[in-house]
Short mmCIF file of C-alpha atoms in Angstrom, two decimals:
data_model
loop_
_atom_site.label_atom_id
_atom_site.label_comp_id
_atom_site.label_asym_id
_atom_site.label_seq_id
_atom_site.Cartn_x
_atom_site.Cartn_y
_atom_site.Cartn_z
CA MET A 29 177.04 109.87 -79.67
CA LYS A 30 179.95 110.29 -82.09
CA SER A 31 180.37 106.50 -82.37
CA LEU A 32 176.66 106.02 -83.10
CA LEU A 33 176.81 108.65 -85.84
CA ILE A 34 179.86 107.02 -87.45
CA ILE A 35 178.20 103.58 -87.25
CA PHE A 36 175.06 104.91 -88.91
CA LEU A 37 177.04 106.58 -91.71
CA LEU A 38 179.21 103.51 -92.35
CA ILE A 39 176.27 101.12 -92.44
CA GLN A 40 174.28 103.47 -94.65
CA ASN A 41 177.24 103.93 -97.00
CA SER A 42 177.94 100.20 -97.11
CA PHE A 43 174.50 99.44 -98.55
CA PHE A 44 174.73 102.34 -101.01
CA LEU A 45 178.24 101.53 -102.20
CA GLN A 46 177.42 97.87 -102.69
CA ALA A 47 174.39 98.82 -104.75
CA GLN A 48 176.37 101.21 -106.93
CA PHE A 49 179.31 98.83 -107.31
CA TYR A 50 177.27 95.92 -108.62
CA THR A 51 176.29 98.03 -111.61
CA VAL A 52 179.88 97.52 -112.75
CA SER A 53 180.14 94.64 -115.18
CA LYS A 54 182.87 92.14 -114.36
CA GLN A 55 184.51 91.52 -117.72
CA PRO A 56 187.62 89.30 -117.81
CA ALA A 57 190.76 91.15 -118.84
CA SER A 58 191.87 90.41 -122.40
CA CYS A 59 195.54 90.77 -121.50
CA LYS A 60 197.81 89.49 -118.76
CA ILE A 61 197.11 91.26 -115.49
CA GLN A 62 198.84 91.42 -112.13
CA LYS A 63 198.01 89.17 -109.21
CA GLN A 64 196.14 90.30 -106.13
CA GLN A 65 199.32 90.87 -104.08
CA ASP A 66 200.55 93.45 -106.62
CA LEU A 67 197.72 95.87 -105.84
CA PRO A 68 198.56 99.43 -104.79
CA GLU A 69 200.91 100.15 -101.94
CA VAL A 70 199.43 103.64 -101.68
CA GLY A 71 196.40 103.59 -99.39
CA GLU A 72 196.55 99.81 -99.10
CA ALA A 73 194.70 98.36 -96.12
CA SER A 74 196.81 96.65 -93.49
CA LYS A 75 196.96 92.87 -93.77
CA ASP A 76 197.07 92.67 -89.95
CA ASP A 77 193.84 92.78 -88.01
CA SER A 78 194.06 95.83 -85.75
CA SER A 79 192.14 94.00 -83.02
CA THR A 80 195.12 91.67 -82.49
CA LYS A 81 197.68 94.42 -81.93
CA VAL A 82 198.91 94.60 -78.35
CA GLY A 83 198.43 97.93 -76.59
CA LYS A 84 195.64 99.22 -78.82
CA SER A 85 192.39 100.28 -77.22
CA LYS A 86 189.04 99.41 -78.80
CA ALA A 87 188.53 103.07 -79.70
CA GLU A 88 191.91 103.17 -81.48
CA CYS A 89 191.10 99.99 -83.39
CA MET A 90 187.74 101.38 -84.47
CA ASP A 91 189.31 104.68 -85.53
CA GLU A 92 191.88 102.76 -87.57
CA TRP A 93 189.17 100.91 -89.51
CA VAL A 94 187.38 104.20 -90.17
CA ARG A 95 190.64 105.53 -91.64
CA GLN A 96 190.97 102.38 -93.76
CA TYR A 97 187.43 102.87 -95.06
CA LEU A 98 188.26 106.44 -96.06
CA SER A 99 191.65 105.51 -97.59
CA VAL A 100 189.99 104.57 -100.91
CA SER A 101 187.08 105.94 -102.93
CA TYR A 102 184.95 105.01 -105.90
CA PRO A 103 185.41 107.44 -108.83
CA MET A 104 181.73 108.45 -108.83
CA ASP A 105 178.75 108.37 -106.48
CA ARG A 106 176.83 106.10 -108.84
CA MET A 107 178.50 103.88 -111.43
CA VAL A 108 176.47 102.56 -114.36
CA VAL A 109 178.53 101.04 -117.16
CA ASN A 110 177.93 102.18 -120.72
CA SER A 111 180.85 100.24 -122.20
CA SER A 112 183.14 97.71 -120.53
CA TYR A 113 186.87 97.10 -120.84
CA GLY A 114 187.89 94.79 -123.68
CA TRP A 115 187.32 94.26 -127.38
CA ARG A 116 184.32 96.05 -128.90
CA ARG A 117 183.11 97.63 -132.12
CA ASP A 118 184.47 101.17 -132.36
CA PRO A 119 181.47 103.56 -132.48
CA PHE A 120 183.25 105.80 -135.02
CA THR A 121 184.91 103.30 -137.39
CA GLY A 122 182.74 100.20 -136.86
CA LYS A 123 185.90 98.07 -136.55
CA GLN A 124 186.84 95.80 -133.65
CA LYS A 125 189.18 97.59 -131.26
CA LEU A 126 190.42 97.19 -127.71
CA HIS A 127 188.58 99.56 -125.40
CA ASN A 128 191.27 100.44 -122.85
CA GLY A 129 188.95 101.49 -120.04
CA ILE A 130 185.40 101.58 -118.75
CA ASP A 131 182.78 104.16 -119.78
CA PHE A 132 180.36 105.22 -117.05
CA HIS A 133 177.06 106.98 -117.55
CA ALA A 134 177.40 110.61 -116.40
CA ARG A 135 175.54 113.89 -116.30
CA SER A 136 177.82 116.64 -114.96
CA ASN A 137 178.88 114.41 -112.07
CA GLU A 138 181.73 115.00 -109.68
CA VAL A 139 184.72 112.70 -110.20
CA TYR A 140 186.78 111.57 -107.20
CA ALA A 141 190.39 110.53 -106.64
CA MET A 142 190.33 106.79 -105.96
CA MET A 143 193.29 106.89 -103.56
CA GLY A 144 195.86 109.36 -102.34
CA GLY A 145 198.22 110.34 -105.16
CA GLU A 146 199.73 113.01 -107.35
CA VAL A 147 198.32 114.68 -110.45
CA ILE A 148 200.95 113.97 -113.10
CA LYS A 149 199.08 115.07 -116.24
CA MET A 150 196.13 117.21 -117.21
CA GLY A 151 195.11 118.99 -120.36
CA TYR A 152 193.27 118.43 -123.61
CA ASP A 153 193.70 116.26 -126.68
CA LYS A 154 191.42 115.42 -129.61
CA ARG A 155 190.79 111.87 -128.42
CA SER A 156 190.46 112.17 -124.62
CA GLY A 157 189.16 115.73 -124.51
CA ASN A 158 189.81 117.32 -121.14
CA TYR A 159 191.58 114.75 -118.97
CA VAL A 160 193.25 114.31 -115.59
CA THR A 161 195.81 111.59 -114.80
CA ILE A 162 196.73 110.71 -111.22
CA ARG A 163 199.58 108.46 -110.10
CA HIS A 164 199.05 106.06 -107.19
CA GLY A 165 202.35 104.22 -106.76
CA ASN A 166 202.75 101.85 -109.75
CA TYR A 167 199.24 102.69 -110.92
CA THR A 168 198.02 105.64 -112.97
CA VAL A 169 194.34 106.46 -113.33
CA SER A 170 193.05 108.68 -116.14
CA TYR A 171 189.66 110.40 -116.25
CA CYS A 172 188.68 111.53 -119.76
CA HIS A 173 186.04 113.55 -121.69
CA LEU A 174 185.72 115.95 -118.75
CA SER A 175 183.93 119.26 -118.85
CA LYS A 176 186.23 120.71 -116.22
CA ALA A 177 189.32 119.77 -114.21
CA MET A 178 189.28 120.74 -110.53
CA VAL A 179 192.97 120.12 -109.78
CA ARG A 180 196.33 121.26 -111.11
CA LYS A 181 199.39 119.34 -112.26
CA ASN A 182 201.85 118.27 -109.52
CA THR A 183 199.27 118.68 -106.75
CA VAL A 184 198.72 115.94 -104.18
CA VAL A 185 195.16 114.67 -103.84
CA LYS A 186 193.39 112.78 -101.09
CA PRO A 187 191.04 109.79 -101.52
CA GLY A 188 187.56 111.04 -102.35
CA GLU A 189 188.72 114.53 -103.33
CA VAL A 190 186.84 116.04 -106.28
CA VAL A 191 189.27 116.16 -109.21
CA ALA A 192 186.93 116.89 -112.15
CA ILE A 193 183.41 117.23 -113.53
CA THR A 194 182.21 114.85 -116.24
CA GLY A 195 181.48 116.04 -119.77
CA THR A 196 181.62 115.06 -123.45
CA THR A 197 184.80 116.69 -124.74
CA GLY A 198 187.09 115.05 -127.28
CA ARG A 199 186.19 111.92 -129.28
CA SER A 200 182.87 111.21 -127.62
CA THR A 201 179.39 110.22 -128.79
CA GLY A 202 177.75 111.62 -125.64
CA GLU A 203 178.48 112.56 -122.06
CA HIS A 204 180.22 109.87 -120.02
CA LEU A 205 183.29 109.27 -117.88
CA HIS A 206 186.03 107.21 -119.50
CA LEU A 207 188.14 105.64 -116.76
CA SER A 208 191.40 103.93 -117.71
CA VAL A 209 194.02 102.36 -115.44
CA ARG A 210 197.65 101.51 -116.15
CA TYR A 211 199.91 99.29 -114.08
CA LYS A 212 203.59 99.98 -114.66
CA GLY A 213 202.66 101.71 -117.93
CA LYS A 214 200.39 98.96 -119.34
CA TYR A 215 196.61 99.19 -119.57
CA ILE A 216 194.70 96.82 -117.30
CA ASN A 217 191.03 96.22 -116.57
CA PRO A 218 189.87 99.00 -114.19
CA ASN A 219 187.66 96.45 -112.45
CA ILE A 220 190.84 95.18 -110.75
CA LEU A 221 191.19 98.48 -108.94
CA LEU A 222 187.44 98.82 -108.34
CA ASN A 223 187.32 95.35 -106.79
CA PHE A 224 190.29 96.27 -104.59
CA ILE A 225 188.45 99.38 -103.37
CA LYS A 226 185.33 97.33 -102.62
CA GLU A 227 187.36 94.79 -100.65
CA VAL A 228 189.05 97.50 -98.56
CA LYS A 229 185.72 99.15 -97.74
CA ASP A 230 183.92 95.86 -97.01
CA LYS A 231 186.74 94.73 -94.72
CA ALA A 232 186.75 98.03 -92.85
CA ILE A 233 182.97 97.94 -92.36
CA ALA A 234 183.05 94.32 -91.16
CA HIS A 235 185.82 94.92 -88.60
CA TYR A 236 184.34 98.21 -87.41
CA SER A 237 180.93 96.60 -86.95
CA SER A 238 182.57 93.71 -85.06
CA HIS A 239 184.30 96.11 -82.65
CA VAL A 240 181.03 97.99 -82.13
CA ALA A 241 179.14 94.76 -81.41
CA HIS A 242 181.75 93.65 -78.86
CA SER A 243 181.66 97.07 -77.21
CA GLN A 244 177.86 96.98 -76.94
CA MET A 245 177.99 93.48 -75.45
CA GLY A 246 180.49 94.70 -72.89
CA CYS A 247 178.17 97.55 -71.92
CA CYS A 248 175.25 95.15 -71.54
CA HIS A 249 177.29 92.80 -69.29
CA SER A 250 178.35 95.76 -67.21
CA VAL A 251 174.75 96.86 -66.65
CA GLU A 252 173.71 93.34 -65.71
CA SER A 253 176.55 93.02 -63.20
CA TYR A 254 175.70 96.31 -61.52
CA PRO A 255 171.88 96.66 -61.40
#
């Protein structure tokens, strides 16, 4: 019964997350970015297929892929892009300027930690408004223009934990979530991290579903062998 419930939730979430993710525009980065193998060590999915590991039961393999699925999280339940990463016309000055993150449509939404990490900064400034910055290994993720922070500095957060509520504080023309990502101190396109999260979740769902299918086939063969 527990397995069926988990399967239902994973399949349901897979359709929902794919739908929400494809609202993210895939803009090419306007600066040099890291290669795929440089993506986060923290919460990174194993490169080895659990099903090939000697001594692991099917239940253990399935549980491992559930853990992999939960090891990363999108920053919001629904992501609709207002403004992409890259060069754009500044809404205040009218001049061309590099937009160092992605702006998502928001209306008092919960904001989630994308991976396990540590809150290294939080506070207020005239530009970002209320903000929270979380470190994930060599990556730092900042959430800006918040109405409220839900975490404190130096606390450890889990993937999917609520860290803030969206708002329109600071230099903002309206409520939205500004998400910026730095790799070793340099701004990069947040889509790199969002794509990584999607890949981890898709891989976990695919492997989990495969284990479930094999288990169901085994049950069917067993019934046929013993009428």
